[in-house]
Short mmCIF file of N, CA, C and O in Angstrom, two decimals:
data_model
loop_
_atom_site.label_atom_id
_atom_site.label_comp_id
_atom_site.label_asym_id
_atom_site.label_seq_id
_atom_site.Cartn_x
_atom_site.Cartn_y
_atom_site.Cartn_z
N UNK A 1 0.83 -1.16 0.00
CA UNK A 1 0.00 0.00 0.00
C UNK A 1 0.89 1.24 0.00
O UNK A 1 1.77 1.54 0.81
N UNK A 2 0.57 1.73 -0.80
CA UNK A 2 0.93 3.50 -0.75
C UNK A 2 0.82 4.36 0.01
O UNK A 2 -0.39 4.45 -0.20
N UNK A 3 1.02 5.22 0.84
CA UNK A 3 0.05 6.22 1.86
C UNK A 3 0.59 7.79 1.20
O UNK A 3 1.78 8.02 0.96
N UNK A 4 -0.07 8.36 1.06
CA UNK A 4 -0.03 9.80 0.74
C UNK A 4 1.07 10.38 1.91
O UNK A 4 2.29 10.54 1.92
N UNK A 5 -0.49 10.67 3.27
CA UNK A 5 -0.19 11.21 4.57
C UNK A 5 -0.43 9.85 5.26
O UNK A 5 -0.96 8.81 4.86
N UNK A 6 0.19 10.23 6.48
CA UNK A 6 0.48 9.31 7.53
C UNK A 6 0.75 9.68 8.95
O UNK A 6 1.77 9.36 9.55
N UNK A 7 -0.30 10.44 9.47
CA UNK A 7 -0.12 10.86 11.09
C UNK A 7 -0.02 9.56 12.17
O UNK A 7 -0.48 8.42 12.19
N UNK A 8 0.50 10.04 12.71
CA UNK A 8 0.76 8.97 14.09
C UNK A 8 1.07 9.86 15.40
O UNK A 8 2.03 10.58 15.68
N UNK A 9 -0.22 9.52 16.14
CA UNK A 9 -0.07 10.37 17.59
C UNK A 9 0.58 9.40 18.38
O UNK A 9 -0.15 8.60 18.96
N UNK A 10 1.87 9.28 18.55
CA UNK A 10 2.81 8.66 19.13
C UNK A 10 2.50 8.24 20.81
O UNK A 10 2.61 7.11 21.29
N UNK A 11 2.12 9.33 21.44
CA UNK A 11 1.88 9.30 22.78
C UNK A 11 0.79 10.21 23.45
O UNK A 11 1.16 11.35 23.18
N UNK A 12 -0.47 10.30 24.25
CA UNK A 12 -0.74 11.13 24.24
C UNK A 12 -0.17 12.11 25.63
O UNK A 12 -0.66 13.22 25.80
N UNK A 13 0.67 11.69 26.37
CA UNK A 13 1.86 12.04 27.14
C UNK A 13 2.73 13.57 27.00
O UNK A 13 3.37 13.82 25.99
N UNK A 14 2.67 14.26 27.85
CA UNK A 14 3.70 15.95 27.86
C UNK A 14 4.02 16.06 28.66
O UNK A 14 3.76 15.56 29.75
N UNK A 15 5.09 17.19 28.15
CA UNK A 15 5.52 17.38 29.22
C UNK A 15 5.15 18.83 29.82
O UNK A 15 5.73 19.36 30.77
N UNK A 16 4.31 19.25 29.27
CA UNK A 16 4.06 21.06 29.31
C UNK A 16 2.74 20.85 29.00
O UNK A 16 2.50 19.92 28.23
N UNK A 17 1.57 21.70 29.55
CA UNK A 17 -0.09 21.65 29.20
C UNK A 17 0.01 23.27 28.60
O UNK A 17 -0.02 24.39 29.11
N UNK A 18 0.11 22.84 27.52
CA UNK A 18 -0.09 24.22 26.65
C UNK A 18 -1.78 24.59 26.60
O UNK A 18 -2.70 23.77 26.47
N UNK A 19 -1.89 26.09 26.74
CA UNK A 19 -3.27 26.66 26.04
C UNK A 19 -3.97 26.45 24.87
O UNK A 19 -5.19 26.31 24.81
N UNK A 20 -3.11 26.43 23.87
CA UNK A 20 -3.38 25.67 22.67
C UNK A 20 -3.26 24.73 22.41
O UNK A 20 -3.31 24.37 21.23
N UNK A 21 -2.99 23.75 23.63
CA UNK A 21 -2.85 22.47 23.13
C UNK A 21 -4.51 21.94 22.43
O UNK A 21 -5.53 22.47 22.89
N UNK A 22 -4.62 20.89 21.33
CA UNK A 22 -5.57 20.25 21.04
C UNK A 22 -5.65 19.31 21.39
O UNK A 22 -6.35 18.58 20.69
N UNK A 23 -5.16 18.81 22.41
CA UNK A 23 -5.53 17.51 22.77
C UNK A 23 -6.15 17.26 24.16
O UNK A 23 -6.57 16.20 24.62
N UNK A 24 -6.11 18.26 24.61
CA UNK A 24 -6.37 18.36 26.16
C UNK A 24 -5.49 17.88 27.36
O UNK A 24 -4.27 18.01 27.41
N UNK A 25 -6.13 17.43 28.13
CA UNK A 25 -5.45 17.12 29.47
C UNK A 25 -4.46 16.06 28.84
O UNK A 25 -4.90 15.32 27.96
N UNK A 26 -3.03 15.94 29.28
CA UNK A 26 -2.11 14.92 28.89
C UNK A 26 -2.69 13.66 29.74
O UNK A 26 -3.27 13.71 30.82
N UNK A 27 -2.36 12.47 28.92
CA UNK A 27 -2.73 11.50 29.75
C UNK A 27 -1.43 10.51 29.42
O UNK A 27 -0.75 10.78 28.43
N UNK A 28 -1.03 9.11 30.44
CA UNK A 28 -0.13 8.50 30.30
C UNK A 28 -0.40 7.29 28.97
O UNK A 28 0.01 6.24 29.46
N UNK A 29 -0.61 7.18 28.40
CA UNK A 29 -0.64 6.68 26.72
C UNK A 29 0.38 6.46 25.88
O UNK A 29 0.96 7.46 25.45
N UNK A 30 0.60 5.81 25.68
CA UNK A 30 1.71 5.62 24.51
C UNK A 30 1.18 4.46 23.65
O UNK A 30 0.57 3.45 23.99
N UNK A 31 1.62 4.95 22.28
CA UNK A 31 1.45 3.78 21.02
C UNK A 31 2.68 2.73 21.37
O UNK A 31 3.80 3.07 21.73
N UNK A 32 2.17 1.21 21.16
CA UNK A 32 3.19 0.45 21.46
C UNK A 32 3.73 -0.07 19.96
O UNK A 32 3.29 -0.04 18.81
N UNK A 33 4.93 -0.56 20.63
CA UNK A 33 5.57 -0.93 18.89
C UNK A 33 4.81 -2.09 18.05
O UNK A 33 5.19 -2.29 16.90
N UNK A 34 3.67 -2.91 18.64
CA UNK A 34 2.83 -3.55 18.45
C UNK A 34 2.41 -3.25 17.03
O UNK A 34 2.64 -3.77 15.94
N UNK A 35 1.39 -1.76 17.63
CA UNK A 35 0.41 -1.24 17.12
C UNK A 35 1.32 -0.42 15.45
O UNK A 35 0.87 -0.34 14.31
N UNK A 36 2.53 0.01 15.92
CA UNK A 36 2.96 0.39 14.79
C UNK A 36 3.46 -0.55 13.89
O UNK A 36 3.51 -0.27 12.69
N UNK A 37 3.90 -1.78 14.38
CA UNK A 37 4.01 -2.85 13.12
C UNK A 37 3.16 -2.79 12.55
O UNK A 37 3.16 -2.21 11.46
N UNK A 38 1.92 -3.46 13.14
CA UNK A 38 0.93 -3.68 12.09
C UNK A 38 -0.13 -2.49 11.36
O UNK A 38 -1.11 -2.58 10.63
N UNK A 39 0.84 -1.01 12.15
CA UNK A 39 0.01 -0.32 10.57
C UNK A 39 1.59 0.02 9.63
O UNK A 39 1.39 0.81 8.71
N UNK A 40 2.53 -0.27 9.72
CA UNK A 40 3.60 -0.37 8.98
C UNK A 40 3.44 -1.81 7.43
O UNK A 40 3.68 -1.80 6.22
N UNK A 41 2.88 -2.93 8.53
CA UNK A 41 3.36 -4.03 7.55
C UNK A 41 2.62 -4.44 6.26
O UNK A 41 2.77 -5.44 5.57
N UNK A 42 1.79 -3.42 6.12
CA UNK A 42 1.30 -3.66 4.67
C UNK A 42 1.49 -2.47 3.99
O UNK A 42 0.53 -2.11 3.32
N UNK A 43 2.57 -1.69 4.00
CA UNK A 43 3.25 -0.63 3.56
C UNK A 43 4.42 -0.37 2.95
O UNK A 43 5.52 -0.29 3.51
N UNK A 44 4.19 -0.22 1.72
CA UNK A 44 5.03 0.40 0.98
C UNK A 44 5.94 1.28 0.82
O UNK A 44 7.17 1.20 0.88
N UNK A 45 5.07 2.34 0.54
CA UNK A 45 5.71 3.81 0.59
C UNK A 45 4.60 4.48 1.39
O UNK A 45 3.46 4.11 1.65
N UNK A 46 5.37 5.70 1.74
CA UNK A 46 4.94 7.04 2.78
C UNK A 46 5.25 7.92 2.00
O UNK A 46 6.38 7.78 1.54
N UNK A 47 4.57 9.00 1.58
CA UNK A 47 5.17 10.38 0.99
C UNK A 47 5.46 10.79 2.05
O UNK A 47 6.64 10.62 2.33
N UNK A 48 4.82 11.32 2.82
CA UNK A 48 4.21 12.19 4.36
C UNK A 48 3.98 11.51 5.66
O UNK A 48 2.82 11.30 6.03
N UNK A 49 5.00 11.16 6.37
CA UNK A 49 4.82 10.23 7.97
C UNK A 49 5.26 11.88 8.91
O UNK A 49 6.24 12.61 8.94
N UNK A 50 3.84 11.87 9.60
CA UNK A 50 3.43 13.13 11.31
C UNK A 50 3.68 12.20 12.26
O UNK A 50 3.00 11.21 12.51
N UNK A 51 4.88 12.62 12.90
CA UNK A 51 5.15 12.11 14.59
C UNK A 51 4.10 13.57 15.00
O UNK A 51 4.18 14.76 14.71
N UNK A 52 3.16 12.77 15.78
CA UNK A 52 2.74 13.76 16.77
C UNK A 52 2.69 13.28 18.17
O UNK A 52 3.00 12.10 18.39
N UNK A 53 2.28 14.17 19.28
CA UNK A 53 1.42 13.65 20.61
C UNK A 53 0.61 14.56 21.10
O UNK A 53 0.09 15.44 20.41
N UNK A 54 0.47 14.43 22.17
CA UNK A 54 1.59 15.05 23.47
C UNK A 54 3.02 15.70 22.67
O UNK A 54 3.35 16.45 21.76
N UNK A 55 3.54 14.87 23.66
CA UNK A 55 5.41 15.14 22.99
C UNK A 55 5.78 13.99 22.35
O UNK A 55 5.68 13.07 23.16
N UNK A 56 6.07 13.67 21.50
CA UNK A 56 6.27 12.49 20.90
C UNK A 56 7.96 11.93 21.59
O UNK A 56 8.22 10.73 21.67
N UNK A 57 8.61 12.66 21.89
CA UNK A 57 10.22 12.39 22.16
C UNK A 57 9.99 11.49 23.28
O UNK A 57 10.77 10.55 23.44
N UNK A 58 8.63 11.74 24.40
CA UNK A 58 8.49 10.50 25.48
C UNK A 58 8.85 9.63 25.03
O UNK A 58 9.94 9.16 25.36
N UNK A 59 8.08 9.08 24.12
CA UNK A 59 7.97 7.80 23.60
C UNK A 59 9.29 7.39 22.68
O UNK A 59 9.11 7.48 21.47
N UNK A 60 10.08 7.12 22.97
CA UNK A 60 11.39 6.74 22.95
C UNK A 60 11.72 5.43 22.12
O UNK A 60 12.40 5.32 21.10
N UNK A 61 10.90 4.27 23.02
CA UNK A 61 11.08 3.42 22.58
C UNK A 61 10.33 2.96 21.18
O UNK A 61 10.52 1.95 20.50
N UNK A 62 9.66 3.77 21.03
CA UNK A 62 8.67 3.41 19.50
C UNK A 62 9.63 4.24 18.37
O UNK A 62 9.80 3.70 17.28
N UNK A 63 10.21 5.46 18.63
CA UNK A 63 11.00 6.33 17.45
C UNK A 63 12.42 5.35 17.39
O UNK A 63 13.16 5.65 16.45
N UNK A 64 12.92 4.17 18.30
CA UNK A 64 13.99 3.66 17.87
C UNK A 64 13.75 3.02 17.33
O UNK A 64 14.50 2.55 16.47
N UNK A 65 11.95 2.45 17.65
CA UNK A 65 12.40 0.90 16.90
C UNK A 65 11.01 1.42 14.98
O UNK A 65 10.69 0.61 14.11
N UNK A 66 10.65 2.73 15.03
CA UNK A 66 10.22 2.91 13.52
C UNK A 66 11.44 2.70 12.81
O UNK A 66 11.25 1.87 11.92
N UNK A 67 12.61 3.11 12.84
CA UNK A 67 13.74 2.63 11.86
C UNK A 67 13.92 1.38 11.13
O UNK A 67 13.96 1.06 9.95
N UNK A 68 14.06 0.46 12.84
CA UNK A 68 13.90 -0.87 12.44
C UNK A 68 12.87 -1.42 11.27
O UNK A 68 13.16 -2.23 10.38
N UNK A 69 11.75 -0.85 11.46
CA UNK A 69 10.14 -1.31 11.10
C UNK A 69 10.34 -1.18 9.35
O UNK A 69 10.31 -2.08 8.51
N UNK A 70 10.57 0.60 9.10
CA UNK A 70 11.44 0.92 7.84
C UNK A 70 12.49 -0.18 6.94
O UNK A 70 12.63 -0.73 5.85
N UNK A 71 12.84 -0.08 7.75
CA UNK A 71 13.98 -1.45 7.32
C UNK A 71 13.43 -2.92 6.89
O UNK A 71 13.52 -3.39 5.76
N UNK A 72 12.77 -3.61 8.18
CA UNK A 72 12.17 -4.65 8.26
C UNK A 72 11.45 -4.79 7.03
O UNK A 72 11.70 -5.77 6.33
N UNK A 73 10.11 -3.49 6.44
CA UNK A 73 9.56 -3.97 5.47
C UNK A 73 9.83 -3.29 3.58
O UNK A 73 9.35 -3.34 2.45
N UNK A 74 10.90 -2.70 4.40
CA UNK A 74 11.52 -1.94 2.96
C UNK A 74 10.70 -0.78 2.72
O UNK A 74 10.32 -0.76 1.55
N UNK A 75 10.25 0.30 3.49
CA UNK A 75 9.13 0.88 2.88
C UNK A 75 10.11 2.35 2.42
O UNK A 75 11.11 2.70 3.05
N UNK A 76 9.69 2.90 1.49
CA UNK A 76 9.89 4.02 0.76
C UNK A 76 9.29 5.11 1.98
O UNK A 76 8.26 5.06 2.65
N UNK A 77 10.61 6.29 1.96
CA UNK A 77 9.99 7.32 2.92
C UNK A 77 10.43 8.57 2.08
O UNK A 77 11.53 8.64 1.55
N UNK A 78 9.22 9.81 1.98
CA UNK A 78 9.36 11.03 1.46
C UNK A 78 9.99 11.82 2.72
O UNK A 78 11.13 12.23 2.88
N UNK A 79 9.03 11.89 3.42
CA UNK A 79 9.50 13.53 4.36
C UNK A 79 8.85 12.34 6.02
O UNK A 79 7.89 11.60 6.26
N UNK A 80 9.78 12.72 6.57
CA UNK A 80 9.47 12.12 8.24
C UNK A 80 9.14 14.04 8.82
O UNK A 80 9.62 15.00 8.22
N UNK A 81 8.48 14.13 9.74
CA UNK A 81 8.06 15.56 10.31
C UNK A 81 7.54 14.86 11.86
O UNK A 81 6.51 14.20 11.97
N UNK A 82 8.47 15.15 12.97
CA UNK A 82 8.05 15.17 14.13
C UNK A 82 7.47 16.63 15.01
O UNK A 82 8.40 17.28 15.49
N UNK A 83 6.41 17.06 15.20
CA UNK A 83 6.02 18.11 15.87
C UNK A 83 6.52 17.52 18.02
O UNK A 83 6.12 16.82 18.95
N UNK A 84 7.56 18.42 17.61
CA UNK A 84 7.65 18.65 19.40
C UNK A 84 7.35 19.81 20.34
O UNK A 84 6.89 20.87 19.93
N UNK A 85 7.55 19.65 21.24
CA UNK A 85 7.67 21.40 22.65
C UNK A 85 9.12 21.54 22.26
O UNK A 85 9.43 22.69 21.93
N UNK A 86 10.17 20.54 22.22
CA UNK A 86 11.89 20.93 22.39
C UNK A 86 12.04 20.89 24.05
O UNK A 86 12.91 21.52 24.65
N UNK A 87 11.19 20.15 24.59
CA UNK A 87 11.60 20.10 26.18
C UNK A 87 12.67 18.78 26.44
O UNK A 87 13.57 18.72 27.27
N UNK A 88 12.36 18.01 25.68
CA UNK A 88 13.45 17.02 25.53
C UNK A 88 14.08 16.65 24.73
O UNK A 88 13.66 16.57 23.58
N UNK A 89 15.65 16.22 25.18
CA UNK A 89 16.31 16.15 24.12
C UNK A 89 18.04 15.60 25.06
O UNK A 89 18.76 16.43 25.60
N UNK A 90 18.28 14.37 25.03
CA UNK A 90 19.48 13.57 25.57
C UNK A 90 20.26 13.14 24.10
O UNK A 90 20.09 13.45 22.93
N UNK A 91 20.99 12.44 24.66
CA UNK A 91 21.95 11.87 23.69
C UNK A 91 20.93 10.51 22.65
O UNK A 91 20.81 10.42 21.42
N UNK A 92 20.30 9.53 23.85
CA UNK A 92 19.53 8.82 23.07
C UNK A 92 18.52 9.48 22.29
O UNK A 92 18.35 8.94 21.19
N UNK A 93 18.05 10.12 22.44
CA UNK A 93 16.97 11.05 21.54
C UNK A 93 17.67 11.47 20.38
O UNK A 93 16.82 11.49 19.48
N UNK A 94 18.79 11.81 19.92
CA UNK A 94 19.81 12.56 19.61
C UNK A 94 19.77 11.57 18.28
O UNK A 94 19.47 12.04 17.18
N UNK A 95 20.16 9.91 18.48
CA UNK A 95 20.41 9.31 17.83
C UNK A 95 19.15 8.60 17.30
O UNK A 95 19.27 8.12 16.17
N UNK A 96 18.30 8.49 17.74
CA UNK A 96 17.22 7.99 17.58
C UNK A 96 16.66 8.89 16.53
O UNK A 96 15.99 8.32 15.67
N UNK A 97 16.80 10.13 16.45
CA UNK A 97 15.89 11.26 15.56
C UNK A 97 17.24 10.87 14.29
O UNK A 97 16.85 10.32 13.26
N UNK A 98 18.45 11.11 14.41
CA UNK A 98 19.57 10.69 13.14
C UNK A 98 19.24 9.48 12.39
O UNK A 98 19.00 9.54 11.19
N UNK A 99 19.20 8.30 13.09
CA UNK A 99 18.57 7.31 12.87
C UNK A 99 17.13 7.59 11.69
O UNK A 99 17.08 7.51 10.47
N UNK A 100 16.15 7.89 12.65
CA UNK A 100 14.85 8.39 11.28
C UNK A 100 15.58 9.16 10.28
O UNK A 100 15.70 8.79 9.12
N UNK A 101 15.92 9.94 10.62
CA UNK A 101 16.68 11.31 9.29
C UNK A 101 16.83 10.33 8.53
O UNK A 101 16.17 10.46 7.50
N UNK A 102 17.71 8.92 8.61
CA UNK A 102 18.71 8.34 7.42
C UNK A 102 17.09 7.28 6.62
O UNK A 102 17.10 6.60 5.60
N UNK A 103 16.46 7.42 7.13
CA UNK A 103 15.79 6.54 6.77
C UNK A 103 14.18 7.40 5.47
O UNK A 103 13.22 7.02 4.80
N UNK A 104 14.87 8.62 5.85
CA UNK A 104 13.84 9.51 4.45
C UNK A 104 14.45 10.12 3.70
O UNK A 104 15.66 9.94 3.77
N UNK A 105 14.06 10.90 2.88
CA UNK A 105 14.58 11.81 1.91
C UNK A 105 14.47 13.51 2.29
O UNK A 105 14.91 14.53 1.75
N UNK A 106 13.67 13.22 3.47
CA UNK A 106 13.39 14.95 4.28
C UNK A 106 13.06 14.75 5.53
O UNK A 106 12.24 13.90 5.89
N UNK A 107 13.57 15.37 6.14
CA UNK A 107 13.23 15.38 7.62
C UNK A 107 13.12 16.48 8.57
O UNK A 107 14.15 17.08 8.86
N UNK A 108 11.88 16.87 9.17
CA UNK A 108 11.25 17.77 9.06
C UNK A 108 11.21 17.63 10.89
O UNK A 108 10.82 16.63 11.50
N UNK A 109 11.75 19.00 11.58
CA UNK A 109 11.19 19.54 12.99
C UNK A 109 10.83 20.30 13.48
O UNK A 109 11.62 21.19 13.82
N UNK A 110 9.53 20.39 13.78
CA UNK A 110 8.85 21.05 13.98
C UNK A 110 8.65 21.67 15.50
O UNK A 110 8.06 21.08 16.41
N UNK A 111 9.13 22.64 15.58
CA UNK A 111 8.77 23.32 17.76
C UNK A 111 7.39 23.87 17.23
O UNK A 111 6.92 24.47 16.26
N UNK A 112 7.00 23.30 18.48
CA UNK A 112 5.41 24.06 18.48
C UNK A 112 5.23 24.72 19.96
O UNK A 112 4.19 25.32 20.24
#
């Protein structure tokens, strides 16, 4: 399958309750790597893959292992675009976001 766009609310987890947030009250939620295999594994190509949340950088363990997933099923990537706050940001985060970079043709960050 092809996908045009491709949002993924990663976590619904923050670290900051913004005024404008649209999502409302943060809650402890996270997408498990489960759930992203199986909307990965009948996938092709992505023009357009949205990290969103909350903060998506919580969720740690799902942005290391989308690379893998990439890999695993060979899928074609246009533009990766994570919308964050910029409240976090370590060394593992660091590599984990390089990691996605290598795996599109654009890579897109967004502070909100």
């Amino acid at each position: 399958m092809i996908l045009d766009n491709l949002y993924l609310e990663v976590t619904r987890n923050c670290t900051i309750e913004c005024e404008h947030c649209l999502r409302g009250h943060r809650e402890l939620k996270n997408m498990s790597t489960i759930t992203l295999d199986n909307i990965l594994k009948e996938t092709s190509e992505i023009k357009h893959l949205l990290l969103s949340g909350g903060e998506p950088l919580i969720n740690i363990k799902l942005l290391e292992e989308l690379p893998k997933l990439i890999d695993k099923y060979n899928i074609k990537i246009g533009t990766i675009g994570i919308i964050t706050n910029g409240t976090i940001m370590s060394d593992r985060h660091i590599k984990a976001l390089s990691s996605i970079n290598s795996h599109c043709n654009n890579f897109k960050f967004i502070l909100s």
